[in-house]
CSV table of N, CA and C and ligand atoms in Angstrom, one decimal:
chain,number,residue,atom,x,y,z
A,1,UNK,N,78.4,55.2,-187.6
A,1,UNK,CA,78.9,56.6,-187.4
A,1,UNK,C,80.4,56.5,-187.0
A,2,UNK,N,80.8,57.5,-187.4
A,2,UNK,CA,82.7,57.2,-187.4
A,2,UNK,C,83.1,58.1,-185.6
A,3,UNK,N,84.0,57.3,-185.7
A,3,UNK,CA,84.1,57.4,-183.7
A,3,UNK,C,84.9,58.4,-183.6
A,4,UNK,N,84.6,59.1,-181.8
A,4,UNK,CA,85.2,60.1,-181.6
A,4,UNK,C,86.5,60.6,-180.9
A,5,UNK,N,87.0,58.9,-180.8
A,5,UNK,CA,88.6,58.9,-180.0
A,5,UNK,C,89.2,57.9,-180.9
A,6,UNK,N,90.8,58.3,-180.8
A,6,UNK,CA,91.9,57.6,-181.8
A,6,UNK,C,93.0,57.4,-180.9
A,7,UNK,N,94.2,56.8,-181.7
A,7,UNK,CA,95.5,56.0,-180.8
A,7,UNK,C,96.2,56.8,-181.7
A,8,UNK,N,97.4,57.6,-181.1
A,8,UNK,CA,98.0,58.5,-181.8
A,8,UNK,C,99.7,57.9,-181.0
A,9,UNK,N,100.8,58.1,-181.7
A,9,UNK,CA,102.0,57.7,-180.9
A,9,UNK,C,103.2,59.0,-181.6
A,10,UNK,N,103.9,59.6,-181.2
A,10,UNK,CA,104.6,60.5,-180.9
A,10,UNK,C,106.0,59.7,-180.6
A,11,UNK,N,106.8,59.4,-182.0
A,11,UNK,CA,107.3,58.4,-182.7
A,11,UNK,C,109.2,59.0,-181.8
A,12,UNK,N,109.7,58.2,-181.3
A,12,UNK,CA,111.6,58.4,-180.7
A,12,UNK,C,111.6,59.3,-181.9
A,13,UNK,N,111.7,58.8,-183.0
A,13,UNK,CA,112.5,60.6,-183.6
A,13,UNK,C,112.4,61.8,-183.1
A,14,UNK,N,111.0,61.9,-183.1
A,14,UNK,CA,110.2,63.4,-183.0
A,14,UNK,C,110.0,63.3,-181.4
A,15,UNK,N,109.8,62.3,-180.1
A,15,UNK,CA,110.3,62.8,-179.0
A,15,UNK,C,111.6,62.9,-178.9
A,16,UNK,N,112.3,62.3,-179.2
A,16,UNK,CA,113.6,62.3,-178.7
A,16,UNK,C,114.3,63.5,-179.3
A,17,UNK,N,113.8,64.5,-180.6
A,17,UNK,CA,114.3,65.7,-180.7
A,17,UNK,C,113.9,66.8,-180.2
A,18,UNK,N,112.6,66.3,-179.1
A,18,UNK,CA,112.0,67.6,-178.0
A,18,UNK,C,111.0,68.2,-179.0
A,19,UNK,N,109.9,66.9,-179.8
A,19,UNK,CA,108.9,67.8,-181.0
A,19,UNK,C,107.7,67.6,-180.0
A,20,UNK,N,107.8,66.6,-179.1
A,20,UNK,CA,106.6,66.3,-179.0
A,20,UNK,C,105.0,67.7,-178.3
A,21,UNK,N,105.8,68.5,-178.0
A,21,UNK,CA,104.6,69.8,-177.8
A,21,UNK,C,104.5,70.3,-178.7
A,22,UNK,N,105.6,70.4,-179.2
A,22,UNK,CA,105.0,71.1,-180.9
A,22,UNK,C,103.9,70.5,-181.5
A,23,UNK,N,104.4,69.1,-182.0
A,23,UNK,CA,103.3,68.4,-182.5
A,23,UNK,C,101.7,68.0,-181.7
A,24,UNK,N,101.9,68.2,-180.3
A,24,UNK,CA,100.5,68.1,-179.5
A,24,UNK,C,100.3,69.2,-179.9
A,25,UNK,N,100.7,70.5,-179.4
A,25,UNK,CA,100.0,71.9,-179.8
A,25,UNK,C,98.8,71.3,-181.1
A,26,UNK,N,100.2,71.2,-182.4
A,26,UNK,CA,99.2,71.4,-183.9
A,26,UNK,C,98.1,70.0,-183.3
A,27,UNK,N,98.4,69.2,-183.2
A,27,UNK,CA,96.7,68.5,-183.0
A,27,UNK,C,95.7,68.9,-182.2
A,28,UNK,N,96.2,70.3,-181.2
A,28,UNK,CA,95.3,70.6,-180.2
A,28,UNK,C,94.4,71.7,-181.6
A,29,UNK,N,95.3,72.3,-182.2
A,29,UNK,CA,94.9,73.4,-183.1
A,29,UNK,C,93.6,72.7,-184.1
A,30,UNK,N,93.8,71.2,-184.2
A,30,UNK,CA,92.8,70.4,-184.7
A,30,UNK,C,91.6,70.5,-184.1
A,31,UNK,N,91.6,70.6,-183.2
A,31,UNK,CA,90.6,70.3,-182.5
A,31,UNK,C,90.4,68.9,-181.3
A,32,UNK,N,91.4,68.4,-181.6
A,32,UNK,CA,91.5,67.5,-180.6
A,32,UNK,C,92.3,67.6,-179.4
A,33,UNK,N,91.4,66.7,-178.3
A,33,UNK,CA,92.2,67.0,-176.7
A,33,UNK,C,92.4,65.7,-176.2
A,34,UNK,N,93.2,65.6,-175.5
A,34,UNK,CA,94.0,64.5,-174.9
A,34,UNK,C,92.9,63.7,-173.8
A,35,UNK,N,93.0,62.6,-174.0
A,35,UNK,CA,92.3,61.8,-173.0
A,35,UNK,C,92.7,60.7,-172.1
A,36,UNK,N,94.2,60.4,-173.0
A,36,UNK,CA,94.9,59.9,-172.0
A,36,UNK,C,96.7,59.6,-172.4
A,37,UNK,N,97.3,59.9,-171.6
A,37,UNK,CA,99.1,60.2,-172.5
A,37,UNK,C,99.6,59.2,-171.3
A,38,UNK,N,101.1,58.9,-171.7
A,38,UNK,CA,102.3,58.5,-170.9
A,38,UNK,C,103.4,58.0,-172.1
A,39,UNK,N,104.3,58.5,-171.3
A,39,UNK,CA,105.8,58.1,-172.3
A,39,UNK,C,106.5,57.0,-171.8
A,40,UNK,N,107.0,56.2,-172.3
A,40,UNK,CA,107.4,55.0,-172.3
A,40,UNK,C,108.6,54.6,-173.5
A,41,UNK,N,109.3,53.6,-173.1
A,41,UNK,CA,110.5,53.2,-174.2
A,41,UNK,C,110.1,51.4,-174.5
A,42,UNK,N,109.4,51.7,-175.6
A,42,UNK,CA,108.4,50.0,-175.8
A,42,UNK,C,110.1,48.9,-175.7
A,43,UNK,N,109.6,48.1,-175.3
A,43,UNK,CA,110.4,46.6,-175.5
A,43,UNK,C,110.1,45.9,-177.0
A,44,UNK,N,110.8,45.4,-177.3
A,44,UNK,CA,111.3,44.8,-178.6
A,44,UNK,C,109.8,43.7,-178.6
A,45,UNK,N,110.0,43.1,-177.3
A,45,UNK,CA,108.1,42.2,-177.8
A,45,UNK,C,107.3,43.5,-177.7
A,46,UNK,N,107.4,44.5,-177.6
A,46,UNK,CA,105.9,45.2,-177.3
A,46,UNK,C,105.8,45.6,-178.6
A,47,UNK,N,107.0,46.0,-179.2
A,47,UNK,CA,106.6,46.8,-180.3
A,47,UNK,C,106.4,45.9,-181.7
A,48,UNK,N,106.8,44.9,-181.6
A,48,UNK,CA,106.9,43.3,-182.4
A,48,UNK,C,105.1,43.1,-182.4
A,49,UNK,N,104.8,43.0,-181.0
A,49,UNK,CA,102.8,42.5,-181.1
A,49,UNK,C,102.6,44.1,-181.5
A,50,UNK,N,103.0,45.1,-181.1
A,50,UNK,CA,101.8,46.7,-181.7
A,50,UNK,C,102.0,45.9,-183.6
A,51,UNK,N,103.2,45.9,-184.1
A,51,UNK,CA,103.2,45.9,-185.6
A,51,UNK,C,102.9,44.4,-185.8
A,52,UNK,N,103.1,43.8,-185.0
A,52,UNK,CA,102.6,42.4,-185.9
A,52,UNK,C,101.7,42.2,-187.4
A,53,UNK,N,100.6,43.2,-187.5
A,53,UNK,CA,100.2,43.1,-188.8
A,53,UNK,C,101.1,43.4,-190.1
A,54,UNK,N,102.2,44.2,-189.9
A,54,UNK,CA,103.2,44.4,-190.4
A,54,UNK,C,104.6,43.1,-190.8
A,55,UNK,N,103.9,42.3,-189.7
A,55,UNK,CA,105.6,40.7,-189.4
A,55,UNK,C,105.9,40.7,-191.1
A,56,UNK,N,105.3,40.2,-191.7
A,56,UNK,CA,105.6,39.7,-193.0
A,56,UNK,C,106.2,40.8,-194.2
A,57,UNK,N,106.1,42.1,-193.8
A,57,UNK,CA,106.5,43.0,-194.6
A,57,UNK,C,108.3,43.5,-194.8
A,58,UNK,N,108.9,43.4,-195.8
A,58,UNK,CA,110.3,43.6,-195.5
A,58,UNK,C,110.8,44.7,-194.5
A,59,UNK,N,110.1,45.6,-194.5
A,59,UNK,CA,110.3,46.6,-192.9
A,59,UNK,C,110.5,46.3,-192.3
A,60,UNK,N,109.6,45.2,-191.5
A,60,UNK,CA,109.3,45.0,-190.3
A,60,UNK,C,110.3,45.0,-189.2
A,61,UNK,N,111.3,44.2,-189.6
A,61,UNK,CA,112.7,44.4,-188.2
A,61,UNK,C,113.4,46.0,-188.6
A,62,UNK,N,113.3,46.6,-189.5
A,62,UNK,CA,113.5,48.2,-189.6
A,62,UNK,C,112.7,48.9,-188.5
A,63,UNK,N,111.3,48.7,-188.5
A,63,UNK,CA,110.1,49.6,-187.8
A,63,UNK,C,110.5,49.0,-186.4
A,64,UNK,N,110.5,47.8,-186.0
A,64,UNK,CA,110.6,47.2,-184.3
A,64,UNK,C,112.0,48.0,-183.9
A,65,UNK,N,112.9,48.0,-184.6
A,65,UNK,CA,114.0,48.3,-184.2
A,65,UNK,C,114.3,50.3,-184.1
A,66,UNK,N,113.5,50.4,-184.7
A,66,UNK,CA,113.2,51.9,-184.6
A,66,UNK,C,112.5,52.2,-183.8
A,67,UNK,N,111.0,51.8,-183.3
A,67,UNK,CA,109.8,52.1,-182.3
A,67,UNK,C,111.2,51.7,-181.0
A,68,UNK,N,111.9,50.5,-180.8
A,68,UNK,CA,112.6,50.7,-179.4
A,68,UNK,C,113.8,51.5,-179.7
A,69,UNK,N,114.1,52.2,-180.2
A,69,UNK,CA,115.6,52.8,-180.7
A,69,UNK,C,115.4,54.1,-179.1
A,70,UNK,N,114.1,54.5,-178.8
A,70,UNK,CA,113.9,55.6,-177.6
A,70,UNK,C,112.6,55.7,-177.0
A,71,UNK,N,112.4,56.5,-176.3
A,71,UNK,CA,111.0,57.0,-175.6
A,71,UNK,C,110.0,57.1,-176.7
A,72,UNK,N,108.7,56.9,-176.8
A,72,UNK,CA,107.4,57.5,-177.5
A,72,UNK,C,106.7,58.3,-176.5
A,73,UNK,N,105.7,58.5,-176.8
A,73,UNK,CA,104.9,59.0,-175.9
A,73,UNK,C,103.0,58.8,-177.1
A,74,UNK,N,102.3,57.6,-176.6
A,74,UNK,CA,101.4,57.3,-177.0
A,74,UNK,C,100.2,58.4,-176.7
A,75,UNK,N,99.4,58.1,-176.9
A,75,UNK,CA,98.0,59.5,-176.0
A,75,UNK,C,96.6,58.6,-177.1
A,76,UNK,N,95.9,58.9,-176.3
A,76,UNK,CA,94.3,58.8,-176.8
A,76,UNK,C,93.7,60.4,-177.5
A,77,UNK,N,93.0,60.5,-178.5
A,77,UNK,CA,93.0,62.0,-178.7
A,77,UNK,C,91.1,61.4,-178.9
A,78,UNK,N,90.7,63.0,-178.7
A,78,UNK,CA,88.9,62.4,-179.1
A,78,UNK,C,88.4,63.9,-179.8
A,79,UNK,N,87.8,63.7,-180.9
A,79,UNK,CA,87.2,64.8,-181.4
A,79,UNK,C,86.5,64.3,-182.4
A,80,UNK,N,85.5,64.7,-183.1
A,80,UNK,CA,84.5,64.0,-184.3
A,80,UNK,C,85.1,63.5,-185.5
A,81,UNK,N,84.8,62.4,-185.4
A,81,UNK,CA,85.4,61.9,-187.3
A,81,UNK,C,87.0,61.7,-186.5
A,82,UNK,N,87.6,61.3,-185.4
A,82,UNK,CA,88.4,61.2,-185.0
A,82,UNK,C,90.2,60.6,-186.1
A,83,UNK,N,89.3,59.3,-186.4
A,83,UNK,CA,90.5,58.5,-187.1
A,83,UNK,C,90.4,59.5,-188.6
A,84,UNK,N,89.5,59.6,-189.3
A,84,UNK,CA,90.0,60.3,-190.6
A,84,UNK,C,90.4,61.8,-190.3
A,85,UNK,N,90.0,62.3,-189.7
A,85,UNK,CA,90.7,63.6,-189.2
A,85,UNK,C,92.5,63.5,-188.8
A,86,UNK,N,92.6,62.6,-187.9
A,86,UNK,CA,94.0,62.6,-187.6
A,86,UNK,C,94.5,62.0,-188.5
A,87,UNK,N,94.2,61.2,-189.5
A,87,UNK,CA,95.3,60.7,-190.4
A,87,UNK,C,95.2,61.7,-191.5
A,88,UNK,N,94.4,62.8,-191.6
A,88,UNK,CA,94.9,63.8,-192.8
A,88,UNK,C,95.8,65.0,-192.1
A,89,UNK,N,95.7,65.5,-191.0
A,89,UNK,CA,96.8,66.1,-190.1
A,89,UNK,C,98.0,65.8,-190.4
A,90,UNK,N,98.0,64.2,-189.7
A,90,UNK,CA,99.7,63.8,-189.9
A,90,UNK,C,100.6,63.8,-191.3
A,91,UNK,N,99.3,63.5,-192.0
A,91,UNK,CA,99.9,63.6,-193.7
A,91,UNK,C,100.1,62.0,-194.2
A,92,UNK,N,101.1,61.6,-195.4
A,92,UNK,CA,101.0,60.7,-195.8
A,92,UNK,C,102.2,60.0,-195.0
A,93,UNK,N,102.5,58.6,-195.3
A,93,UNK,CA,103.5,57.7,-194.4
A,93,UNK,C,104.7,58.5,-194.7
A,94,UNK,N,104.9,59.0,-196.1
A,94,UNK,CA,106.6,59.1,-196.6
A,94,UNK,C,105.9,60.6,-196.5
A,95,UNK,N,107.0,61.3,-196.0
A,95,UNK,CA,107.0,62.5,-195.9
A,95,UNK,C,107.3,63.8,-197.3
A,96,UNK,N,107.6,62.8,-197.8
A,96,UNK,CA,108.3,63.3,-199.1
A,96,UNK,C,107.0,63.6,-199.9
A,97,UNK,N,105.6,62.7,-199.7
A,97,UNK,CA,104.3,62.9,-200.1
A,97,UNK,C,103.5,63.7,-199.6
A,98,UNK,N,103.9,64.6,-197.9
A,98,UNK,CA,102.8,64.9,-197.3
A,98,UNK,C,102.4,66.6,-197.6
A,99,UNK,N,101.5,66.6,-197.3
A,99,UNK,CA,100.8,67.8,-197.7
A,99,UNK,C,101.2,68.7,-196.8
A,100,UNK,N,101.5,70.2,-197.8
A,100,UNK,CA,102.2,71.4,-196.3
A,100,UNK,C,101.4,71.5,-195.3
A,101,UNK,N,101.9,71.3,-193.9
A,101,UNK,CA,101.0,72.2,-193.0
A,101,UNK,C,100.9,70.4,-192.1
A,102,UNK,N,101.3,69.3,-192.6
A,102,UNK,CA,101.1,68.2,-191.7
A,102,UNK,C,102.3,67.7,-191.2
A,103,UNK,N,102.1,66.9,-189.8
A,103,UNK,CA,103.1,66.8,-188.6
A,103,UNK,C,104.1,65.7,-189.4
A,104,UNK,N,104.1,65.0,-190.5
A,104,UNK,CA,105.0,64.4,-191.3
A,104,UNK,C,105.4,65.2,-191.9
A,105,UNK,N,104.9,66.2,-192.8
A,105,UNK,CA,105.7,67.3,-193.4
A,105,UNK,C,106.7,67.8,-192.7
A,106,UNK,N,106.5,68.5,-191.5
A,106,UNK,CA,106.9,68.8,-191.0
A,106,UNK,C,108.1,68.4,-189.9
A,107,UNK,N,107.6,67.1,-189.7
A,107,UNK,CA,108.7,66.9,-188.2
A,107,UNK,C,109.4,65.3,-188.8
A,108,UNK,N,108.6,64.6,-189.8
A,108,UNK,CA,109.5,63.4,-190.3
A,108,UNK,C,110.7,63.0,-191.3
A,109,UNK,N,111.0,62.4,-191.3
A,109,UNK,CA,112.6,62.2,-192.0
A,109,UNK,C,112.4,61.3,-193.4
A,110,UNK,N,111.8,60.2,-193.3
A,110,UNK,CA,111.6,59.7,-193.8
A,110,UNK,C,110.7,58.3,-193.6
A,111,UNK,N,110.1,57.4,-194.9
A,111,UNK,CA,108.7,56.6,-194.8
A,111,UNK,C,109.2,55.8,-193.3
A,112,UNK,N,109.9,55.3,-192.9
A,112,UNK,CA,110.8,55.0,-191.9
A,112,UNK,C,110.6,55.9,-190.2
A,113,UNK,N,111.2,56.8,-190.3
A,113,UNK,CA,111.2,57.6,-189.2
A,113,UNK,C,110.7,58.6,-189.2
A,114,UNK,N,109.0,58.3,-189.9
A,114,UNK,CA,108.2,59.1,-189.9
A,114,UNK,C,106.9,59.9,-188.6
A,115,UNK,N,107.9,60.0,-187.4
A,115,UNK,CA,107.5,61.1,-186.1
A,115,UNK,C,106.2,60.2,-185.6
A,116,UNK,N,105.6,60.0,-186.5
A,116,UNK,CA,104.1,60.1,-185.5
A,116,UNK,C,103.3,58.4,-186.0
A,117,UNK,N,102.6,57.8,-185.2
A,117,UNK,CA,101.7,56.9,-185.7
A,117,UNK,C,100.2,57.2,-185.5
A,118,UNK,N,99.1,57.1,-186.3
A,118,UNK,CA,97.9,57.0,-186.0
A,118,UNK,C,97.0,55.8,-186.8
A,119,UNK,N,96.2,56.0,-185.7
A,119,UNK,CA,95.1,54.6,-186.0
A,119,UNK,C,94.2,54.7,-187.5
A,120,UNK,N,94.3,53.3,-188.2
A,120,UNK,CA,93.5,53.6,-189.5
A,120,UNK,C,92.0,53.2,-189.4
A,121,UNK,N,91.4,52.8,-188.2
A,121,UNK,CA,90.1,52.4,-188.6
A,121,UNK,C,89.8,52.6,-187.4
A,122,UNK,N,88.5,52.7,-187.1
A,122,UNK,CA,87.6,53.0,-185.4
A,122,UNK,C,88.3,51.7,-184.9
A,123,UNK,N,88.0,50.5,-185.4
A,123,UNK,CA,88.1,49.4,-184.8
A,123,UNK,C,89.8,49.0,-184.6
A,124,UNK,N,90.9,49.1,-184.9
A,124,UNK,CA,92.2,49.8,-184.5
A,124,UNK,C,92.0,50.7,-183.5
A,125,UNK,N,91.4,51.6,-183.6
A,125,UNK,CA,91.9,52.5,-182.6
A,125,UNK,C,91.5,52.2,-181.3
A,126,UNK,N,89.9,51.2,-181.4
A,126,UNK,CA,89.9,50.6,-180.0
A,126,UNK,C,90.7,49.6,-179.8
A,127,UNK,N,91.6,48.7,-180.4
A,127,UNK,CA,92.5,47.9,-180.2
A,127,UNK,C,93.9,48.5,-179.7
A,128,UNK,N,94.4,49.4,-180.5
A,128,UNK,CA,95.1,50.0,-180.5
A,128,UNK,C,95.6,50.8,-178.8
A,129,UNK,N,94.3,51.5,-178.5
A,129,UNK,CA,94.1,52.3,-177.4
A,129,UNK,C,94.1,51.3,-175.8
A,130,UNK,N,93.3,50.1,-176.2
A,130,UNK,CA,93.1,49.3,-175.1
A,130,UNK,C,95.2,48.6,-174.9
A,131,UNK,N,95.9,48.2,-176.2
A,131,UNK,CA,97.4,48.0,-175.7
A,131,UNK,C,98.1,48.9,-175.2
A,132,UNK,N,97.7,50.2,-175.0
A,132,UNK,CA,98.9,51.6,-174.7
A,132,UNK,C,97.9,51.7,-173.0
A,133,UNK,N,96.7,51.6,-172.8
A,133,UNK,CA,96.1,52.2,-172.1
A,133,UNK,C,94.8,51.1,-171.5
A,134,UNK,N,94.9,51.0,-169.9
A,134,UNK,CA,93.8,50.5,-169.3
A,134,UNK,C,92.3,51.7,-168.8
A,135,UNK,N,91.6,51.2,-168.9
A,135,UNK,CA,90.1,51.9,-169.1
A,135,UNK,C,90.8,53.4,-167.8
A,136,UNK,N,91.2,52.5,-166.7
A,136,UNK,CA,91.3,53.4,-165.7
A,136,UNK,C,92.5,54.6,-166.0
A,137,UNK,N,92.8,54.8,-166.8
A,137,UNK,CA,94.0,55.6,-166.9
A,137,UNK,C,93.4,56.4,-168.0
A,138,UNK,N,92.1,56.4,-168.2
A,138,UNK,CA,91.8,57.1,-169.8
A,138,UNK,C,90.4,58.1,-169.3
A,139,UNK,N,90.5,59.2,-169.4
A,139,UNK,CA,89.5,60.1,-168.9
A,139,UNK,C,88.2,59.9,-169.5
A,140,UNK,N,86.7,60.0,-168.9
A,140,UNK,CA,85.9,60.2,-169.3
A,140,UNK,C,85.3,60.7,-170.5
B,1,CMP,P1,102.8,53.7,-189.1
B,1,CMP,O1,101.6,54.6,-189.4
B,1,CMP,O2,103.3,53.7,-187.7
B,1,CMP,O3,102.4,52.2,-189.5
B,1,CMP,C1,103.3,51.3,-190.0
B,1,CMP,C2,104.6,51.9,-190.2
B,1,CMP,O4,105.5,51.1,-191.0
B,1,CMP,C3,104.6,53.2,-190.9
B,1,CMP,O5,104.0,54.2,-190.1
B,1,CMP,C4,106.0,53.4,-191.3
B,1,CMP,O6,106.7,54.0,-190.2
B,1,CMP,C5,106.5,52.0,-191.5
B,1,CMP,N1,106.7,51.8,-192.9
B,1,CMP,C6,105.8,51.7,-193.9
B,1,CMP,N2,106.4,51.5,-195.1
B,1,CMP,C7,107.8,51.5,-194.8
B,1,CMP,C8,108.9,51.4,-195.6
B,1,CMP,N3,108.8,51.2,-196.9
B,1,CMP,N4,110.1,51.4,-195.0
B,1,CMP,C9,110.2,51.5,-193.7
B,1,CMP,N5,109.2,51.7,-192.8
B,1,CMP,C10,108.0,51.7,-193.4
């Protein structure tokens, strides 16, 4: 059965131009509620191990150097069908593909400084969720 919490990150572009309640709102309008948030400005190793599955891709010192370019603001979200739900919300990576009415359509620039990250698989998201977030900091 597909799980009912995900790792969602609220990308320096989109905080650092004051989106980030906007874009909480539209995911609240989803149906999803927050279970656990804090804002933070990752370090060059933090954001290096989050994308490490990415090291070998020609991006990769593009994306590290962008995730520390400012503040994020990560959050745990939980609502049914969690991961495939939030990843049709946000839309596709390049914004230029995403469908009207999603927080990449909407708040991203480009496949690059695309606002928002979310988890692609249950098992990500508990990975994902356990590096942003200790048990004790994550609500019931
Ligand atoms: P995200 O969902 O955070 O997961 C991996 C990220 O790599 C992705 O969003 C994009 O921000 C980034 N990415 C993917 N493809 C490219 C690309 N061609 N150029 C720059 N960044 C990319």
């Amino acid at each position: 059965m597909a799980g009912r919490r995900t790792l969602t990150i609220i990308k320096p572009d989109a905080f650092g131009a004051g989106k980030a309640g906007l874009i909480l709102a539209l995911l609240e309008q989803h149906g999803f509620t927050v279970k656990a948030a804090r804002a933070m400005h990752l370090t060059t190793a933090q954001a290096g191990e989050f994308y490490a599955v990415h090291r070998e891709r020609p991006f990769y010192g593009e994306l590290v150097e962008f995730m520390t370019s400012g503040p994020c603001m990560p959050l745990i979200l939980e609502r049914d069908d969690a991961v495939a739900t939030l990843r049709t919300v946000i839309g596709a990576t390049d914004p230029a593909e995403a469908a009207e009415g999603t927080v990449r359509k909407l708040y991203a620039e480009s496949k690059g400084r695309n606002a928002i990250h979310a988890s692609d698989s249950d098992e990500n998201a508990d990975r994902e969720s356990r590096f942003f977030f200790a048990e004790a900091d994550t609500l019931v």
